[in-house]
Amino acid sequence: MLERIHLEILTAIKEHGTLTKAADSLHLTQSALSHSIKKLEGQVATPIWKKDGRNLRLTAAGERIQTLANRVLPQFLHTELLLNQIAKGEMGSLRIGMECHPCYQWLLRVIQPYLEQWPDIDMDVKQEFQFGALGALLSYEIDVLITPDPLFKPKIDYIPVFDYEHRLVVSASHKLAKQNFVLPEQLSEEVLFTYPVEPLRLDIFSQFLNPAKCSVKKHKHIETTEIMLQMVAAGRGVCALPGWLVDEYSKSMPIKSIRFGEKGIGKQIFVGIRKTDQHLDYFNDFIAQAKKTK
């Protein structure tokens, strides 16, 4: 009953609003679009869209089909891309979604030798998926997910690639700089810089401050690692980052990292892939390269 063209038509209507613009975007005539949907409406015995002035508005049935289109059409496009690459003798594509702000520099060290090994792989890094990229992986918008906080699902495998310690970062002249570890209550008068993420997804809150029922004086968002560390180095506040990243920046900046509590906060970076892609050699080699890159 439902065909791919129906999904494409309703997606175009949702995006463009009018039959004329939708037909143009699909390189079809208006009559062809109308006929296709009228035939579908006859089969399902319910309207798919209604006129709203000059625009078209999807009915409840139309919205349900369009929701299906959002899930299915990216999979069509992904499969067609792979088939096209197979026909051309190419291996495939690797679209990486980042759900880890500070991992980008680590990823660069992974990519360089990997591309030398797989020169025919079409690679893309999508940083707009800084957070909440699991849906993109499940819907085939990306192929690989880099994350320190995996949400385990039956269709996804998460492979740990390296361990690290999450640490507090302070100026070298900060009063805490000489301590081996920091206690939650010692941050009560501090300005905390973090990436623009809800506090529940930040380890400094979920694993350190909240369990102790403590907080900070002020919480500010900064999008880039470099600016965040410049602010910390200038004594404007503190932040929390992977220890390996702070070690790199501390070579050229007056900053120091401190353990959270006596035991610290241990973390892992994971590579998430769909279980259906486990057999692909270029996926497995990417994971192998990630494991040996620190």
PDB file of N, CA and C in Angstrom, residues 180-240:
ATOM      1  N   ASN A 180      46.110  17.668  46.000  1.00  0.00           N
ATOM      2  CA  ASN A 180      46.077  16.459  45.194  1.00  0.00           C
ATOM      3  C   ASN A 180      44.658  16.137  44.736  1.00  0.00           C
ATOM      4  N   PHE A 181      43.667  16.523  45.554  1.00  0.00           N
ATOM      5  CA  PHE A 181      42.274  16.305  45.185  1.00  0.00           C
ATOM      6  C   PHE A 181      41.419  17.409  45.798  1.00  0.00           C
ATOM      7  N   VAL A 182      40.224  17.560  45.256  1.00  0.00           N
ATOM      8  CA  VAL A 182      39.312  18.596  45.710  1.00  0.00           C
ATOM      9  C   VAL A 182      38.052  17.949  46.282  1.00  0.00           C
ATOM     10  N   LEU A 183      37.457  18.594  47.277  1.00  0.00           N
ATOM     11  CA  LEU A 183      36.210  18.132  47.869  1.00  0.00           C
ATOM     12  C   LEU A 183      35.048  18.964  47.338  1.00  0.00           C
ATOM     13  N   PRO A 184      33.835  18.413  47.265  1.00  0.00           N
ATOM     14  CA  PRO A 184      32.695  19.144  46.686  1.00  0.00           C
ATOM     15  C   PRO A 184      32.457  20.509  47.306  1.00  0.00           C
ATOM     16  N   GLU A 185      32.542  20.591  48.643  1.00  0.00           N
ATOM     17  CA  GLU A 185      32.246  21.863  49.307  1.00  0.00           C
ATOM     18  C   GLU A 185      33.277  22.949  48.996  1.00  0.00           C
ATOM     19  N   GLN A 186      34.442  22.564  48.493  1.00  0.00           N
ATOM     20  CA  GLN A 186      35.466  23.547  48.164  1.00  0.00           C
ATOM     21  C   GLN A 186      35.162  24.317  46.878  1.00  0.00           C
ATOM     22  N   LEU A 187      34.133  23.879  46.150  1.00  0.00           N
ATOM     23  CA  LEU A 187      33.764  24.566  44.907  1.00  0.00           C
ATOM     24  C   LEU A 187      32.573  25.504  45.099  1.00  0.00           C
ATOM     25  N   SER A 188      32.125  25.669  46.318  1.00  0.00           N
ATOM     26  CA  SER A 188      30.903  26.448  46.570  1.00  0.00           C
ATOM     27  C   SER A 188      31.047  27.923  46.204  1.00  0.00           C
ATOM     28  N   GLU A 189      32.253  28.448  46.175  1.00  0.00           N
ATOM     29  CA  GLU A 189      32.469  29.860  45.839  1.00  0.00           C
ATOM     30  C   GLU A 189      33.103  30.034  44.461  1.00  0.00           C
ATOM     31  N   GLU A 190      33.085  28.979  43.656  1.00  0.00           N
ATOM     32  CA  GLU A 190      33.745  29.020  42.348  1.00  0.00           C
ATOM     33  C   GLU A 190      32.751  29.281  41.211  1.00  0.00           C
ATOM     34  N   VAL A 191      33.248  29.926  40.156  1.00  0.00           N
ATOM     35  CA  VAL A 191      32.525  30.044  38.894  1.00  0.00           C
ATOM     36  C   VAL A 191      32.923  28.848  38.040  1.00  0.00           C
ATOM     37  N   LEU A 192      31.945  28.082  37.613  1.00  0.00           N
ATOM     38  CA  LEU A 192      32.213  26.864  36.841  1.00  0.00           C
ATOM     39  C   LEU A 192      31.874  27.081  35.373  1.00  0.00           C
ATOM     40  N   PHE A 193      32.857  26.851  34.515  1.00  0.00           N
ATOM     41  CA  PHE A 193      32.641  26.907  33.065  1.00  0.00           C
ATOM     42  C   PHE A 193      32.405  25.491  32.551  1.00  0.00           C
ATOM     43  N   THR A 194      31.358  25.315  31.748  1.00  0.00           N
ATOM     44  CA  THR A 194      31.108  24.022  31.116  1.00  0.00           C
ATOM     45  C   THR A 194      30.636  24.240  29.684  1.00  0.00           C
ATOM     46  N   TYR A 195      30.617  23.163  28.920  1.00  0.00           N
ATOM     47  CA  TYR A 195      29.999  23.205  27.603  1.00  0.00           C
ATOM     48  C   TYR A 195      28.486  23.381  27.780  1.00  0.00           C
ATOM     49  N   PRO A 196      27.786  23.837  26.745  1.00  0.00           N
ATOM     50  CA  PRO A 196      26.332  24.063  26.876  1.00  0.00           C
ATOM     51  C   PRO A 196      25.540  22.762  26.905  1.00  0.00           C
ATOM     52  N   VAL A 197      25.581  22.109  28.051  1.00  0.00           N
ATOM     53  CA  VAL A 197      24.901  20.839  28.256  1.00  0.00           C
ATOM     54  C   VAL A 197      24.131  20.920  29.571  1.00  0.00           C
ATOM     55  N   GLU A 198      22.979  20.245  29.639  1.00  0.00           N
ATOM     56  CA  GLU A 198      22.219  20.258  30.875  1.00  0.00           C
ATOM     57  C   GLU A 198      23.054  19.623  31.988  1.00  0.00           C
ATOM     58  N   PRO A 199      22.979  20.168  33.207  1.00  0.00           N
ATOM     59  CA  PRO A 199      23.818  19.708  34.314  1.00  0.00           C
ATOM     60  C   PRO A 199      23.755  18.204  34.578  1.00  0.00           C
ATOM     61  N   LEU A 200      22.606  17.577  34.373  1.00  0.00           N
ATOM     62  CA  LEU A 200      22.478  16.149  34.655  1.00  0.00           C
ATOM     63  C   LEU A 200      23.391  15.297  33.784  1.00  0.00           C
ATOM     64  N   ARG A 201      23.834  15.856  32.650  1.00  0.00           N
ATOM     65  CA  ARG A 201      24.720  15.102  31.760  1.00  0.00           C
ATOM     66  C   ARG A 201      26.182  15.460  31.979  1.00  0.00           C
ATOM     67  N   LEU A 202      26.456  16.287  32.968  1.00  0.00           N
ATOM     68  CA  LEU A 202      27.829  16.682  33.275  1.00  0.00           C
ATOM     69  C   LEU A 202      28.306  15.913  34.502  1.00  0.00           C
ATOM     70  N   ASP A 203      29.444  15.238  34.379  1.00  0.00           N
ATOM     71  CA  ASP A 203      29.938  14.386  35.461  1.00  0.00           C
ATOM     72  C   ASP A 203      30.245  15.162  36.727  1.00  0.00           C
ATOM     73  N   ILE A 204      30.691  16.412  36.598  1.00  0.00           N
ATOM     74  CA  ILE A 204      31.006  17.193  37.786  1.00  0.00           C
ATOM     75  C   ILE A 204      29.775  17.395  38.661  1.00  0.00           C
ATOM     76  N   PHE A 205      28.598  17.435  38.017  1.00  0.00           N
ATOM     77  CA  PHE A 205      27.358  17.538  38.786  1.00  0.00           C
ATOM     78  C   PHE A 205      26.861  16.155  39.211  1.00  0.00           C
ATOM     79  N   SER A 206      26.707  15.246  38.219  1.00  0.00           N
ATOM     80  CA  SER A 206      26.064  13.954  38.500  1.00  0.00           C
ATOM     81  C   SER A 206      26.896  13.045  39.402  1.00  0.00           C
ATOM     82  N   GLN A 207      28.230  13.126  39.313  1.00  0.00           N
ATOM     83  CA  GLN A 207      29.073  12.208  40.073  1.00  0.00           C
ATOM     84  C   GLN A 207      29.832  12.858  41.223  1.00  0.00           C
ATOM     85  N   PHE A 208      29.750  14.184  41.328  1.00  0.00           N
ATOM     86  CA  PHE A 208      30.575  14.850  42.343  1.00  0.00           C
ATOM     87  C   PHE A 208      29.777  15.820  43.214  1.00  0.00           C
ATOM     88  N   LEU A 209      29.187  16.846  42.608  1.00  0.00           N
ATOM     89  CA  LEU A 209      28.498  17.863  43.399  1.00  0.00           C
ATOM     90  C   LEU A 209      27.132  17.397  43.908  1.00  0.00           C
ATOM     91  N   ASN A 210      26.306  16.858  42.995  1.00  0.00           N
ATOM     92  CA  ASN A 210      24.940  16.480  43.392  1.00  0.00           C
ATOM     93  C   ASN A 210      24.893  15.421  44.500  1.00  0.00           C
ATOM     94  N   PRO A 211      25.699  14.346  44.432  1.00  0.00           N
ATOM     95  CA  PRO A 211      25.655  13.358  45.520  1.00  0.00           C
ATOM     96  C   PRO A 211      26.005  13.957  46.885  1.00  0.00           C
ATOM     97  N   ALA A 212      26.838  15.001  46.879  1.00  0.00           N
ATOM     98  CA  ALA A 212      27.228  15.653  48.135  1.00  0.00           C
ATOM     99  C   ALA A 212      26.297  16.809  48.483  1.00  0.00           C
ATOM    100  N   LYS A 213      25.262  17.021  47.655  1.00  0.00           N
ATOM    101  CA  LYS A 213      24.310  18.119  47.842  1.00  0.00           C
ATOM    102  C   LYS A 213      25.021  19.462  47.914  1.00  0.00           C
ATOM    103  N   CYS A 214      25.995  19.625  47.024  1.00  0.00           N
ATOM    104  CA  CYS A 214      26.751  20.869  46.919  1.00  0.00           C
ATOM    105  C   CYS A 214      26.531  21.487  45.545  1.00  0.00           C
ATOM    106  N   SER A 215      26.914  22.744  45.392  1.00  0.00           N
ATOM    107  CA  SER A 215      26.816  23.417  44.108  1.00  0.00           C
ATOM    108  C   SER A 215      27.948  24.426  43.984  1.00  0.00           C
ATOM    109  N   VAL A 216      27.923  25.184  42.905  1.00  0.00           N
ATOM    110  CA  VAL A 216      28.940  26.210  42.672  1.00  0.00           C
ATOM    111  C   VAL A 216      28.300  27.589  42.801  1.00  0.00           C
ATOM    112  N   LYS A 217      29.129  28.607  42.880  1.00  0.00           N
ATOM    113  CA  LYS A 217      28.630  29.972  43.003  1.00  0.00           C
ATOM    114  C   LYS A 217      27.896  30.397  41.736  1.00  0.00           C
ATOM    115  N   LYS A 218      28.468  30.054  40.583  1.00  0.00           N
ATOM    116  CA  LYS A 218      27.869  30.424  39.296  1.00  0.00           C
ATOM    117  C   LYS A 218      28.267  29.406  38.245  1.00  0.00           C
ATOM    118  N   HIS A 219      27.342  29.138  37.326  1.00  0.00           N
ATOM    119  CA  HIS A 219      27.571  28.167  36.251  1.00  0.00           C
ATOM    120  C   HIS A 219      27.423  28.893  34.915  1.00  0.00           C
ATOM    121  N   LYS A 220      28.505  28.922  34.114  1.00  0.00           N
ATOM    122  CA  LYS A 220      28.483  29.613  32.825  1.00  0.00           C
ATOM    123  C   LYS A 220      28.807  28.641  31.697  1.00  0.00           C
ATOM    124  N   HIS A 221      28.165  28.832  30.543  1.00  0.00           N
ATOM    125  CA  HIS A 221      28.397  27.993  29.365  1.00  0.00           C
ATOM    126  C   HIS A 221      29.423  28.641  28.438  1.00  0.00           C
ATOM    127  N   ILE A 222      30.356  27.841  27.961  1.00  0.00           N
ATOM    128  CA  ILE A 222      31.330  28.253  26.943  1.00  0.00           C
ATOM    129  C   ILE A 222      31.413  27.120  25.928  1.00  0.00           C
ATOM    130  N   GLU A 223      31.333  27.432  24.645  1.00  0.00           N
ATOM    131  CA  GLU A 223      31.242  26.383  23.622  1.00  0.00           C
ATOM    132  C   GLU A 223      32.586  25.779  23.229  1.00  0.00           C
ATOM    133  N   THR A 224      33.664  26.531  23.310  1.00  0.00           N
ATOM    134  CA  THR A 224      34.942  26.027  22.811  1.00  0.00           C
ATOM    135  C   THR A 224      35.922  25.748  23.944  1.00  0.00           C
ATOM    136  N   THR A 225      36.682  24.670  23.784  1.00  0.00           N
ATOM    137  CA  THR A 225      37.651  24.271  24.802  1.00  0.00           C
ATOM    138  C   THR A 225      38.714  25.338  25.007  1.00  0.00           C
ATOM    139  N   GLU A 226      39.210  25.918  23.906  1.00  0.00           N
ATOM    140  CA  GLU A 226      40.291  26.891  23.998  1.00  0.00           C
ATOM    141  C   GLU A 226      39.883  28.120  24.806  1.00  0.00           C
ATOM    142  N   ILE A 227      38.703  28.668  24.532  1.00  0.00           N
ATOM    143  CA  ILE A 227      38.245  29.846  25.276  1.00  0.00           C
ATOM    144  C   ILE A 227      38.022  29.497  26.742  1.00  0.00           C
ATOM    145  N   MET A 228      37.454  28.315  26.992  1.00  0.00           N
ATOM    146  CA  MET A 228      37.216  27.879  28.367  1.00  0.00           C
ATOM    147  C   MET A 228      38.517  27.848  29.157  1.00  0.00           C
ATOM    148  N   LEU A 229      39.563  27.278  28.561  1.00  0.00           N
ATOM    149  CA  LEU A 229      40.835  27.168  29.256  1.00  0.00           C
ATOM    150  C   LEU A 229      41.534  28.511  29.391  1.00  0.00           C
ATOM    151  N   GLN A 230      41.329  29.399  28.437  1.00  0.00           N
ATOM    152  CA  GLN A 230      41.876  30.752  28.564  1.00  0.00           C
ATOM    153  C   GLN A 230      41.258  31.467  29.762  1.00  0.00           C
ATOM    154  N   MET A 231      39.949  31.282  29.943  1.00  0.00           N
ATOM    155  CA  MET A 231      39.254  31.890  31.078  1.00  0.00           C
ATOM    156  C   MET A 231      39.762  31.299  32.397  1.00  0.00           C
ATOM    157  N   VAL A 232      39.976  29.999  32.426  1.00  0.00           N
ATOM    158  CA  VAL A 232      40.498  29.354  33.628  1.00  0.00           C
ATOM    159  C   VAL A 232      41.911  29.836  33.925  1.00  0.00           C
ATOM    160  N   ALA A 233      42.759  29.894  32.899  1.00  0.00           N
ATOM    161  CA  ALA A 233      44.140  30.340  33.078  1.00  0.00           C
ATOM    162  C   ALA A 233      44.204  31.769  33.607  1.00  0.00           C
ATOM    163  N   ALA A 234      43.206  32.588  33.239  1.00  0.00           N
ATOM    164  CA  ALA A 234      43.167  33.982  33.689  1.00  0.00           C
ATOM    165  C   ALA A 234      42.572  34.122  35.088  1.00  0.00           C
ATOM    166  N   GLY A 235      42.206  33.004  35.703  1.00  0.00           N
ATOM    167  CA  GLY A 235      41.667  33.043  37.052  1.00  0.00           C
ATOM    168  C   GLY A 235      40.213  33.441  37.143  1.00  0.00           C
ATOM    169  N   ARG A 236      39.479  33.332  36.013  1.00  0.00           N
ATOM    170  CA  ARG A 236      38.061  33.733  36.006  1.00  0.00           C
ATOM    171  C   ARG A 236      37.134  32.638  36.525  1.00  0.00           C
ATOM    172  N   GLY A 237      37.632  31.425  36.658  1.00  0.00           N
ATOM    173  CA  GLY A 237      36.788  30.329  37.099  1.00  0.00           C
ATOM    174  C   GLY A 237      37.503  29.002  36.939  1.00  0.00           C
ATOM    175  N   VAL A 238      36.744  27.894  37.073  1.00  0.00           N
ATOM    176  CA  VAL A 238      37.295  26.547  36.944  1.00  0.00           C
ATOM    177  C   VAL A 238      36.458  25.777  35.926  1.00  0.00           C
ATOM    178  N   CYS A 239      36.962  24.626  35.482  1.00  0.00           N
ATOM    179  CA  CYS A 239      36.191  23.772  34.572  1.00  0.00           C
ATOM    180  C   CYS A 239      36.559  22.318  34.829  1.00  0.00           C
ATOM    181  N   ALA A 240      35.903  21.410  34.139  1.00  0.00           N
ATOM    182  CA  ALA A 240      36.176  19.978  34.280  1.00  0.00           C
ATOM    183  C   ALA A 240      36.379  19.375  32.905  1.00  0.00           C
TER     184      ALA A 240
END
